[in-house]
Amino acid sequence: MSIVPHLINGERVQGTGRSADVYNPSTGEVTGQVALADDATLQQAIEVARAAFPGWRNTPPAKRAQVMYRFKQLLEQHEATIARLISEEHGKTLEDAAGELKRGIENVEFACAAPQLLKGDYSRNVGPGIDAWSDLQPVGVVAGITPFNFPAMVPLWMYPLAIVCGNCFILKPSERDPSSTLYIAELLIEAGLPKGVMSVVHGDKEVVDGLIESPHVKALSFVGSTPIAEYIYSEGTKRGKRVQALGGAKNHAVLMPDADLDNAVGALMGAAYGSCGERCMALSVAVCVGERIADALVEKIVPQVRALKIGAGTSTGLDMGPLVTGAARDKVKGYIDAGIAQGASLLVDGRDLVVAGNENGFFVGGTLFDRVTPQMSIYTDEIFGPVLCIVRVGSLEEAMQLINDHEYGNGTCIFTRDGEAARLFCDEIEVGMVGVNVPLPVPVSYHSFGGWKRSLFGDLHAYGPDGVRFYTRKKAITQRWPRRANHEAAQFAFPSNS
Ligand code: NAD
């Protein structure tokens, strides 16, 4: 059976460590193995990155950016292969896989602006004959640890920007769907990146702990579930590293009584059930303000949830594929059982879905609960599956209180035609990314992505302008070149301009 190898110094490396099964979730079959690095393999990647750093740090930003131009072209050229690799191991539909790649490519485009992004600021004559500027210097060897649900896009949030900023990067992708991530990294080498600048090391907790403990790894970017985000943030910062750790989510959509219901239902369907609900920005709670809009929503959405087209991710024309693993499927079914036991009203039950020809795939059908209350585990927890919960409240204030009281604050959305309500919502909601009639308000690459509360640990958001700040250190330089004839006497008072 084929083994997905590591990529170190531009070469495929099998390593000497353990390995793990990789599945095709649409069939339920093991299709290969992924190497899980031991410490020796990780140290090899770290050493290669350290050796490459001095040369890469001094490569002009415009030259670094040229690698990204070629990388973008290669990604576009290989879109169909990458989408197929994603779909075969993740299970999402081919169209959805191509969509995540396109959003990832937007981050490569942003990185192409490196010379502009790294210009710093300059001030002439901050004092007599004195000039000052701030310089943005790379951090060194940095690492990224990424989740299964976006094997192309989330790594592309991190390393193109880190690399054009002059850093060397070690990527530890999810061990559940590693093939597309490796394929994309090899395209970056093909684009002309010096070989040691980027390595891919597969693995699990052992590799992550090795990255945390290495004194040579100066910064860690993490995207994944909240408990692991908290662990990496606390262990990494304890060792003096820069850490940004993005965690889990529970994203609410508020439906105001004046919402354009047809648009809202279409938006909710895509955002709740797209990618089988395995998105950190998935809308998993619809908060209806008033009984009338709640009843109207139920009437319109139930037939659409029943009509979802579900099948093998690699087929075309589908709405969603399977969950990523058998364990993920069982966990989602467990939450549906708990929702029934805790008294929610189950309107559509996806537990017994069988896909003809793919009977062993990890499928759960679209599921819809009404009359969900904040005490139920289907409301409190991130289910990460195709389950939408309807909560009924009496006012916008009550809806906002509910959202603000939730431990997560990644994304949210309000559906309304009322500008006053939308403005209040944007001003006072305690969530990092807000949509107004936009169900998945994932910021474009020249803004930054990040949640609030237990959805993000760290001070800076991911990619965009915050990404540049995360992957660079500021240095402030003040200089004077005195004329030889002007010798100044010693000054003992603190220098100022007044
Ligand atoms: P996960 O936390 O299980 O895994 C993420 C990464 O951490 C993987 O590379 C994994 O190998 C590693 N890991 C797993 N267990 C570890 C351990 N004990 N110690 C150290 N490292 C460990 O997450 P997942 O299941 O791959 O992804 C789904 C989660 O990611 C969801 O909670 C989702 O909301 C979140 N997510 C968040 C964002 C965001 O931007 N906030 C984006 C995508 C996904």
Coordinates of C-alpha atoms and ligand atoms in Angstrom, one line a residue:
M1 CA 0.0 0.0 0.0
S2 CA 1.4 3.4 -0.9
I3 CA 2.7 5.7 1.8
V4 CA 2.4 9.5 1.7
P5 CA 5.9 10.6 2.5
H6 CA 7.4 13.7 4.1
L7 CA 8.9 16.5 2.0
I8 CA 12.3 17.6 3.3
N9 CA 14.9 19.6 1.4
G10 CA 12.8 19.2 -1.7
E11 CA 12.9 15.4 -1.5
R12 CA 10.3 12.8 -0.6
V13 CA 11.4 11.1 2.6
Q14 CA 9.8 8.0 4.0
G15 CA 11.2 8.4 7.5
T16 CA 11.6 5.7 10.1
G17 CA 8.6 6.4 12.2
R18 CA 5.1 5.0 12.5
S19 CA 2.3 5.3 9.9
A20 CA -1.4 5.8 10.0
D21 CA -4.3 4.7 7.7
V22 CA -5.7 7.1 5.1
Y23 CA -9.3 6.5 4.1
N24 CA -11.6 7.3 1.2
P25 CA -14.6 8.4 3.2
S26 CA -17.0 7.9 0.3
T27 CA -16.2 4.1 0.2
G28 CA -15.0 3.6 3.8
E29 CA -11.9 1.9 2.4
V30 CA -8.3 2.3 3.5
T31 CA -6.6 3.7 0.4
G32 CA -3.1 4.2 1.7
Q33 CA -0.9 5.1 4.7
V34 CA 0.7 8.3 5.8
A35 CA 4.1 8.4 7.4
L36 CA 4.1 9.7 11.0
A37 CA 7.5 11.4 11.7
D38 CA 9.6 10.4 14.6
D39 CA 11.9 13.0 16.3
A40 CA 14.9 12.2 14.0
T41 CA 12.8 13.1 10.9
L42 CA 11.5 16.3 12.5
Q43 CA 15.0 17.4 13.6
Q44 CA 16.2 16.8 10.0
A45 CA 13.5 19.2 8.7
I46 CA 14.4 21.8 11.4
E47 CA 18.1 21.6 10.5
V48 CA 17.5 22.0 6.8
A49 CA 15.3 25.1 7.5
R50 CA 17.9 26.6 9.8
A51 CA 20.5 26.2 7.1
A52 CA 18.3 27.7 4.4
F53 CA 17.3 30.7 6.5
P54 CA 20.3 33.1 6.2
G55 CA 20.2 32.9 2.4
W56 CA 16.5 33.2 2.1
R57 CA 16.3 36.1 4.6
N58 CA 18.7 38.0 2.4
T59 CA 16.9 37.2 -0.9
P60 CA 15.2 40.4 -2.2
P61 CA 11.5 40.3 -1.5
A62 CA 10.8 40.9 -5.2
K63 CA 12.6 37.6 -6.0
R64 CA 10.8 35.8 -3.2
A65 CA 7.5 37.1 -4.7
Q66 CA 8.5 35.8 -8.2
V67 CA 8.4 32.2 -6.8
M68 CA 4.8 32.9 -5.7
Y69 CA 3.8 34.1 -9.2
R70 CA 5.0 30.8 -10.6
F71 CA 3.4 28.9 -7.8
K72 CA 0.0 30.5 -8.5
Q73 CA 0.3 29.5 -12.1
L74 CA 1.1 25.9 -11.2
L75 CA -1.8 25.8 -8.7
E76 CA -4.2 27.0 -11.4
Q77 CA -2.8 24.6 -14.0
H78 CA -3.2 21.6 -11.6
E79 CA -6.6 22.6 -10.1
A80 CA -8.4 19.4 -11.3
T81 CA -5.8 17.0 -9.8
I82 CA -5.7 18.9 -6.5
A83 CA -9.5 19.0 -6.3
R84 CA -9.6 15.2 -6.9
L85 CA -7.0 14.5 -4.2
I86 CA -8.9 16.6 -1.7
S87 CA -12.1 14.9 -2.5
E88 CA -10.8 11.4 -2.4
E89 CA -9.4 11.8 1.2
H90 CA -11.7 14.5 2.7
G91 CA -15.0 13.5 1.0
K92 CA -16.1 17.0 0.0
T93 CA -17.5 17.5 -3.5
L94 CA -15.2 18.3 -6.4
E95 CA -16.7 21.8 -6.8
D96 CA -16.3 22.5 -3.1
A97 CA -12.7 21.3 -3.3
A98 CA -12.0 23.6 -6.2
G99 CA -13.6 26.4 -4.3
E100 CA -11.2 26.0 -1.3
L101 CA -8.2 25.9 -3.6
K102 CA -9.3 29.1 -5.3
R103 CA -9.6 30.8 -1.9
G104 CA -6.1 29.5 -1.1
I105 CA -4.8 30.9 -4.3
E106 CA -6.0 34.3 -3.3
N107 CA -3.6 34.1 -0.4
V108 CA -0.8 33.3 -2.8
E109 CA -1.8 36.4 -4.8
F110 CA -1.6 38.5 -1.6
A111 CA 1.9 37.1 -0.9
C112 CA 3.0 38.3 -4.4
A113 CA 2.8 41.8 -3.0
A114 CA 5.8 41.1 -0.7
P115 CA 7.9 44.1 -1.8
Q116 CA 5.0 46.5 -1.0
L117 CA 4.0 44.6 2.2
L118 CA 7.5 44.7 3.6
K119 CA 8.4 48.4 2.8
G120 CA 8.2 49.6 6.4
D121 CA 8.0 53.3 7.3
Y122 CA 10.6 56.1 6.8
S123 CA 10.8 59.5 8.5
R124 CA 13.4 62.0 7.5
N125 CA 14.7 64.6 10.1
V126 CA 13.1 63.1 13.2
G127 CA 15.8 65.3 14.9
P128 CA 18.5 67.5 13.5
G129 CA 20.2 65.5 10.7
I130 CA 18.6 62.3 12.1
D131 CA 16.5 59.9 10.0
A132 CA 14.5 56.9 11.3
W133 CA 12.8 53.9 9.7
S134 CA 11.1 50.8 10.8
D135 CA 12.1 47.5 9.2
L136 CA 10.1 44.3 9.0
Q137 CA 12.4 41.4 9.4
P138 CA 11.6 37.7 9.3
V139 CA 11.2 35.7 12.5
G140 CA 13.3 32.6 11.5
V141 CA 12.1 29.0 11.3
V142 CA 8.4 29.0 11.8
A143 CA 5.8 26.1 11.7
G144 CA 2.2 25.6 10.8
I145 CA -0.1 22.8 12.1
T146 CA -3.3 22.4 10.1
P147 CA -6.7 20.7 10.3
F148 CA -8.3 18.1 8.0
N149 CA -11.2 20.2 6.8
F150 CA -9.3 22.5 4.4
P151 CA -6.2 20.5 3.4
A152 CA -5.4 23.0 0.6
M153 CA -6.7 26.4 1.8
V154 CA -5.6 26.6 5.5
P155 CA -2.0 25.7 4.8
L156 CA -2.1 28.4 2.0
W157 CA -3.3 30.9 4.6
M158 CA 0.1 30.4 6.3
Y159 CA 3.1 29.5 4.3
P160 CA 3.1 31.7 1.2
L161 CA 3.0 34.8 3.4
A162 CA 5.5 33.4 6.0
I163 CA 7.9 32.5 3.1
V164 CA 7.7 35.8 1.2
C165 CA 8.4 37.5 4.5
G166 CA 11.7 35.7 4.5
N167 CA 11.0 32.9 6.9
C168 CA 11.6 29.1 6.5
F169 CA 8.5 27.0 7.0
I170 CA 7.7 23.6 8.4
L171 CA 4.2 22.4 7.8
K172 CA 2.5 19.6 9.8
P173 CA -0.7 18.9 7.9
S174 CA -3.6 16.8 9.1
E175 CA -2.7 13.1 9.0
R176 CA -6.3 12.4 7.8
D177 CA -6.1 13.8 4.3
P178 CA -2.4 14.6 3.6
S179 CA -2.1 13.9 -0.2
S180 CA -3.3 17.2 -1.7
T181 CA -1.3 19.2 0.9
L182 CA 1.9 17.3 -0.1
Y183 CA 1.1 17.7 -3.8
I184 CA 0.7 21.5 -3.5
A185 CA 4.0 21.8 -1.5
E186 CA 5.8 20.0 -4.3
L187 CA 4.4 22.5 -6.8
L188 CA 6.0 25.3 -4.6
I189 CA 9.4 23.5 -5.0
E190 CA 8.8 23.2 -8.7
A191 CA 8.1 27.0 -8.8
G192 CA 11.7 27.5 -7.8
L193 CA 11.7 27.8 -4.0
P194 CA 15.1 27.0 -2.6
K195 CA 14.7 23.5 -1.3
G196 CA 15.2 23.9 2.5
V197 CA 12.8 26.8 2.8
M198 CA 9.7 24.7 3.0
S199 CA 9.3 21.2 4.4
V200 CA 6.2 19.0 5.1
V201 CA 6.4 16.7 8.0
H202 CA 3.4 14.5 8.6
G203 CA 2.6 13.3 12.1
D204 CA 0.5 13.5 15.2
K205 CA 1.0 14.8 18.7
E206 CA 4.6 13.6 18.8
V207 CA 5.6 15.9 15.9
V208 CA 3.6 18.8 17.3
D209 CA 5.3 18.4 20.7
G210 CA 8.7 18.4 18.9
L211 CA 7.8 21.6 17.2
I212 CA 6.7 23.2 20.5
E213 CA 9.9 22.1 22.3
S214 CA 12.4 23.0 19.6
P215 CA 14.3 26.2 20.5
H216 CA 14.9 26.7 16.8
V217 CA 11.2 27.1 15.9
K218 CA 10.3 30.7 16.7
A219 CA 6.6 30.8 15.8
L220 CA 3.7 28.4 15.5
S221 CA 0.5 28.9 13.6
F222 CA -2.3 26.4 14.4
V223 CA -5.7 25.9 13.1
G224 CA -7.9 23.1 14.5
S225 CA -10.1 22.3 17.5
T226 CA -10.2 24.5 20.6
P227 CA -8.7 22.0 23.1
I228 CA -5.6 21.5 20.9
A229 CA -5.4 25.3 20.1
E230 CA -5.4 26.1 23.8
Y231 CA -2.7 23.5 24.5
I232 CA -0.4 24.7 21.7
Y233 CA -0.9 28.3 22.6
S234 CA -0.1 27.8 26.3
E235 CA 2.8 25.4 25.7
G236 CA 4.3 27.5 22.9
T237 CA 4.0 30.9 24.6
K238 CA 5.5 29.4 27.8
R239 CA 8.6 28.7 25.7
G240 CA 8.7 32.3 24.4
K241 CA 7.4 31.5 20.9
R242 CA 4.9 33.6 18.9
V243 CA 1.7 31.6 18.7
Q244 CA -1.5 32.2 16.9
A245 CA -4.0 29.3 17.4
L246 CA -7.4 29.3 15.8
G247 CA -9.9 27.0 17.3
G248 CA -13.4 25.7 17.0
A249 CA -16.7 27.4 16.4
K250 CA -20.5 27.5 16.8
N251 CA -21.8 30.0 14.3
H252 CA -25.3 31.5 14.6
A253 CA -27.4 33.0 11.9
V254 CA -30.1 35.5 13.1
L255 CA -33.3 35.6 11.0
M256 CA -35.1 38.9 11.6
P257 CA -38.9 39.0 11.0
D258 CA -38.2 41.1 7.9
A259 CA -35.6 38.8 6.4
D260 CA -35.9 38.0 2.7
L261 CA -36.8 34.3 3.5
D262 CA -36.0 32.8 0.1
N263 CA -32.5 34.2 0.1
A264 CA -32.0 33.4 3.7
V265 CA -33.0 29.8 3.2
G266 CA -30.7 29.3 0.2
A267 CA -27.8 30.9 2.2
L268 CA -28.6 28.7 5.2
M269 CA -28.7 25.5 3.2
G270 CA -25.3 26.1 1.7
A271 CA -23.7 27.3 4.9
A272 CA -25.1 24.6 7.1
Y273 CA -24.8 21.5 4.9
G274 CA -22.0 22.5 2.5
S275 CA -18.9 20.3 3.0
C276 CA -21.2 18.1 5.2
G277 CA -21.0 20.8 7.9
E278 CA -17.3 20.3 8.3
R279 CA -16.3 24.0 8.1
C280 CA -15.3 26.3 11.0
M281 CA -17.6 28.9 9.5
A282 CA -20.5 26.6 9.0
L283 CA -23.8 28.1 10.2
S284 CA -25.1 25.5 12.6
V285 CA -27.7 27.5 14.5
A286 CA -30.5 29.5 13.0
V287 CA -31.9 32.0 15.6
C288 CA -35.4 33.0 14.6
V289 CA -36.7 36.3 16.0
G290 CA -40.4 35.6 16.5
E291 CA -42.6 32.5 15.9
R292 CA -43.8 33.7 12.5
I293 CA -40.4 33.7 10.9
A294 CA -39.5 30.4 12.6
D295 CA -42.6 28.7 11.3
A296 CA -42.0 30.1 7.8
L297 CA -38.4 28.9 7.9
V298 CA -39.4 25.4 8.9
E299 CA -42.0 25.2 6.1
K300 CA -39.5 26.3 3.5
I301 CA -36.4 24.5 4.6
V302 CA -37.6 21.0 5.6
P303 CA -38.3 19.9 2.0
Q304 CA -34.9 21.3 0.9
V305 CA -33.0 19.4 3.6
R306 CA -34.9 16.2 2.6
A307 CA -33.9 16.8 -1.0
L308 CA -30.1 17.3 -0.5
K309 CA -28.1 15.4 -3.1
I310 CA -25.6 13.3 -1.2
G311 CA -23.1 10.9 -2.6
A312 CA -19.4 10.1 -3.2
G313 CA -17.5 13.4 -3.1
T314 CA -15.8 12.6 -6.4
S315 CA -19.1 12.5 -8.3
T316 CA -20.3 15.7 -9.8
G317 CA -23.5 17.7 -9.2
L318 CA -23.8 16.9 -5.5
D319 CA -24.6 19.1 -2.6
M320 CA -22.5 17.2 -0.1
G321 CA -20.4 14.1 0.5
P322 CA -19.6 12.0 3.5
L323 CA -18.0 12.9 6.8
V324 CA -14.2 12.4 7.0
T325 CA -14.0 9.3 9.1
G326 CA -16.1 6.6 10.7
A327 CA -15.3 8.2 14.1
A328 CA -16.6 11.6 12.9
R329 CA -19.8 9.9 11.6
D330 CA -20.4 8.1 14.9
K331 CA -19.8 11.3 16.9
V332 CA -22.4 13.2 14.8
K333 CA -24.9 10.4 15.2
G334 CA -24.3 10.5 18.9
Y335 CA -25.1 14.2 19.0
I336 CA -28.4 13.6 17.1
D337 CA -29.3 10.9 19.6
A338 CA -28.5 13.3 22.4
G339 CA -30.6 16.1 20.8
I340 CA -33.7 13.7 20.8
A341 CA -33.0 12.6 24.3
Q342 CA -32.7 16.2 25.6
G343 CA -36.1 17.1 24.1
A344 CA -35.4 18.9 20.8
S345 CA -37.8 18.4 18.0
L346 CA -36.2 16.4 15.1
L347 CA -37.7 17.5 11.8
V348 CA -35.3 15.7 9.5
D349 CA -33.2 12.7 10.6
G350 CA -30.0 11.9 8.6
R351 CA -28.9 9.0 10.7
D352 CA -30.1 6.2 8.5
L353 CA -28.9 7.5 5.2
V354 CA -27.5 4.8 2.9
V355 CA -25.9 5.8 -0.4
A356 CA -26.5 3.1 -3.0
G357 CA -23.1 1.8 -4.3
N358 CA -21.3 3.4 -1.3
E359 CA -22.9 1.5 1.5
N360 CA -19.7 1.6 3.6
G361 CA -19.1 5.3 3.2
F362 CA -19.1 7.6 6.3
F363 CA -22.4 9.3 5.4
V364 CA -24.9 11.1 7.5
G365 CA -27.8 12.9 5.8
G366 CA -28.9 16.5 6.4
T367 CA -30.4 16.7 9.8
L368 CA -32.7 19.5 11.2
F369 CA -33.8 20.2 14.8
D370 CA -36.3 22.7 15.9
R371 CA -37.0 24.1 19.4
V372 CA -33.4 23.7 20.5
T373 CA -32.6 25.3 23.8
P374 CA -29.2 26.7 25.0
Q375 CA -28.8 23.9 27.6
M376 CA -28.8 21.1 25.0
S377 CA -25.4 19.6 23.9
I378 CA -26.5 20.0 20.2
Y379 CA -26.5 23.8 21.0
T380 CA -23.5 24.1 23.3
D381 CA -21.0 21.9 21.3
E382 CA -19.4 22.1 17.9
I383 CA -20.9 19.1 16.1
F384 CA -19.0 19.5 12.9
G385 CA -21.5 17.6 10.8
P386 CA -24.7 18.3 8.7
V387 CA -26.9 19.3 11.6
L388 CA -28.8 22.6 11.7
C389 CA -30.5 23.7 15.0
I390 CA -33.4 26.2 15.1
V391 CA -33.6 28.3 18.3
R392 CA -36.7 30.5 18.8
V393 CA -36.3 33.9 20.6
G394 CA -38.5 36.9 21.1
S395 CA -36.2 39.8 20.1
L396 CA -32.9 40.8 18.5
E397 CA -31.5 41.7 21.9
E398 CA -32.3 38.1 23.1
A399 CA -30.7 36.7 20.0
M400 CA -27.5 38.8 20.5
Q401 CA -27.3 37.8 24.2
L402 CA -27.5 34.2 23.2
I403 CA -24.6 34.6 20.8
N404 CA -22.5 36.7 23.1
D405 CA -23.0 34.1 25.9
H406 CA -21.6 31.3 23.7
E407 CA -18.0 30.3 24.4
Y408 CA -17.2 30.5 20.7
G409 CA -17.1 33.6 18.6
N410 CA -15.8 32.7 15.1
G411 CA -18.5 33.8 12.6
T412 CA -22.1 34.9 12.6
C413 CA -24.6 36.4 10.2
I414 CA -27.8 38.5 10.4
F415 CA -30.5 38.2 7.7
T416 CA -32.5 41.4 7.6
R417 CA -33.6 44.4 5.5
D418 CA -33.4 46.7 8.6
G419 CA -30.2 48.8 8.5
E420 CA -30.6 49.8 12.2
A421 CA -30.8 46.2 13.3
A422 CA -27.8 45.3 11.1
R423 CA -25.7 48.1 12.5
L424 CA -26.5 47.3 16.1
F425 CA -25.6 43.7 15.4
C426 CA -22.3 44.6 13.8
D427 CA -21.4 47.0 16.6
E428 CA -22.2 44.9 19.6
I429 CA -21.9 41.2 18.7
E430 CA -18.9 39.5 20.3
V431 CA -17.8 37.5 17.3
G432 CA -14.7 38.1 15.1
M433 CA -16.3 37.8 11.6
V434 CA -19.8 39.1 10.9
G435 CA -22.0 38.8 7.8
V436 CA -25.0 41.0 6.9
N437 CA -27.0 38.8 4.5
V438 CA -23.7 37.0 3.8
P439 CA -23.8 33.5 5.3
L440 CA -20.0 32.7 5.2
P441 CA -18.2 36.0 5.9
V442 CA -14.7 34.5 5.4
P443 CA -12.6 37.6 4.9
V444 CA -10.8 38.0 1.5
S445 CA -7.0 37.5 1.5
Y446 CA -6.2 41.2 2.0
H447 CA -8.2 41.4 5.2
S448 CA -7.4 39.0 8.1
F449 CA -9.3 35.9 9.4
G450 CA -10.0 35.3 13.1
G451 CA -12.6 34.7 15.7
W452 CA -13.1 36.0 19.2
K453 CA -13.4 34.2 22.6
R454 CA -12.4 30.5 22.5
S455 CA -12.2 30.5 18.7
L456 CA -8.8 32.2 18.7
F457 CA -5.8 32.3 21.1
G458 CA -3.3 35.0 20.3
D459 CA -3.3 38.7 19.5
L460 CA -3.2 38.7 15.7
H461 CA -5.6 37.2 13.2
A462 CA -4.5 34.9 10.3
Y463 CA -3.3 36.0 6.9
G464 CA -3.7 39.5 5.3
P465 CA -2.1 42.4 7.1
D466 CA -2.2 40.6 10.5
G467 CA -0.3 37.7 8.9
V468 CA 2.5 40.0 7.8
R469 CA 2.8 41.3 11.3
F470 CA 2.8 37.8 12.8
Y471 CA 5.5 36.6 10.4
T472 CA 7.8 39.6 10.8
R473 CA 9.6 41.3 13.7
K474 CA 9.8 45.1 13.7
K475 CA 13.1 46.8 14.1
A476 CA 13.2 50.6 14.5
I477 CA 16.4 52.2 13.2
T478 CA 17.5 55.8 14.0
Q479 CA 20.6 57.1 12.2
R480 CA 22.7 60.2 11.9
W481 CA 25.7 60.8 9.7
P482 CA 27.2 63.9 11.2
R483 CA 29.3 66.2 9.1
R484 CA 32.9 65.8 10.1
A485 CA 33.2 69.4 11.0
N486 CA 30.2 69.3 13.4
H487 CA 31.4 67.8 16.6
E488 CA 28.7 67.9 19.3
A489 CA 29.4 68.3 22.9
A490 CA 28.2 65.5 25.2
Q491 CA 24.5 65.9 26.2
F492 CA 23.4 64.6 29.5
A493 CA 19.7 65.5 29.4
F494 CA 17.4 63.1 27.6
P495 CA 17.3 64.1 23.9
S496 CA 14.1 65.6 22.6
N497 CA 12.9 68.0 20.0
S498 CA 11.6 70.8 22.4
Ligands
NAD1 P1 -7.8 18.8 15.3 O1 -7.6 19.7 16.5 O2 -8.1 17.3 15.7 O3 -6.4 18.6 14.5 C1 -5.8 19.8 14.0 C2 -4.3 19.5 14.0 O4 -3.8 19.2 15.3 C3 -3.9 18.3 13.1 O5 -2.8 18.6 12.4 C4 -3.7 17.2 14.1 O6 -2.8 16.2 13.7 C5 -3.1 18.0 15.3 N1 -3.4 17.3 16.6 C6 -4.5 16.5 16.8 N2 -4.4 16.0 18.1 C7 -3.3 16.6 18.7 C8 -2.7 16.6 20.0 N3 -3.3 15.9 21.0 N4 -1.7 17.3 20.2 C9 -1.1 18.1 19.2 N5 -1.6 18.1 18.0 C10 -2.7 17.4 17.7 O7 -8.8 19.4 14.3 P2 -9.5 18.7 13.0 O8 -10.4 17.7 13.5 O9 -8.4 18.3 12.1 O10 -10.2 20.0 12.4 C11 -11.5 20.4 12.8 C12 -11.4 21.5 13.8 O11 -10.7 22.6 13.3 C13 -12.8 22.0 14.2 O12 -12.9 22.3 15.5 C14 -12.9 23.3 13.4 O13 -13.7 24.3 13.9 C15 -11.4 23.8 13.5 N6 -11.1 24.7 12.4 C16 -11.0 26.0 12.8 C17 -10.7 27.0 11.8 C18 -10.6 28.4 12.2 O14 -10.1 29.1 11.4 N7 -10.9 28.8 13.4 C19 -10.5 26.6 10.5 C20 -10.6 25.2 10.2 C21 -10.9 24.3 11.2

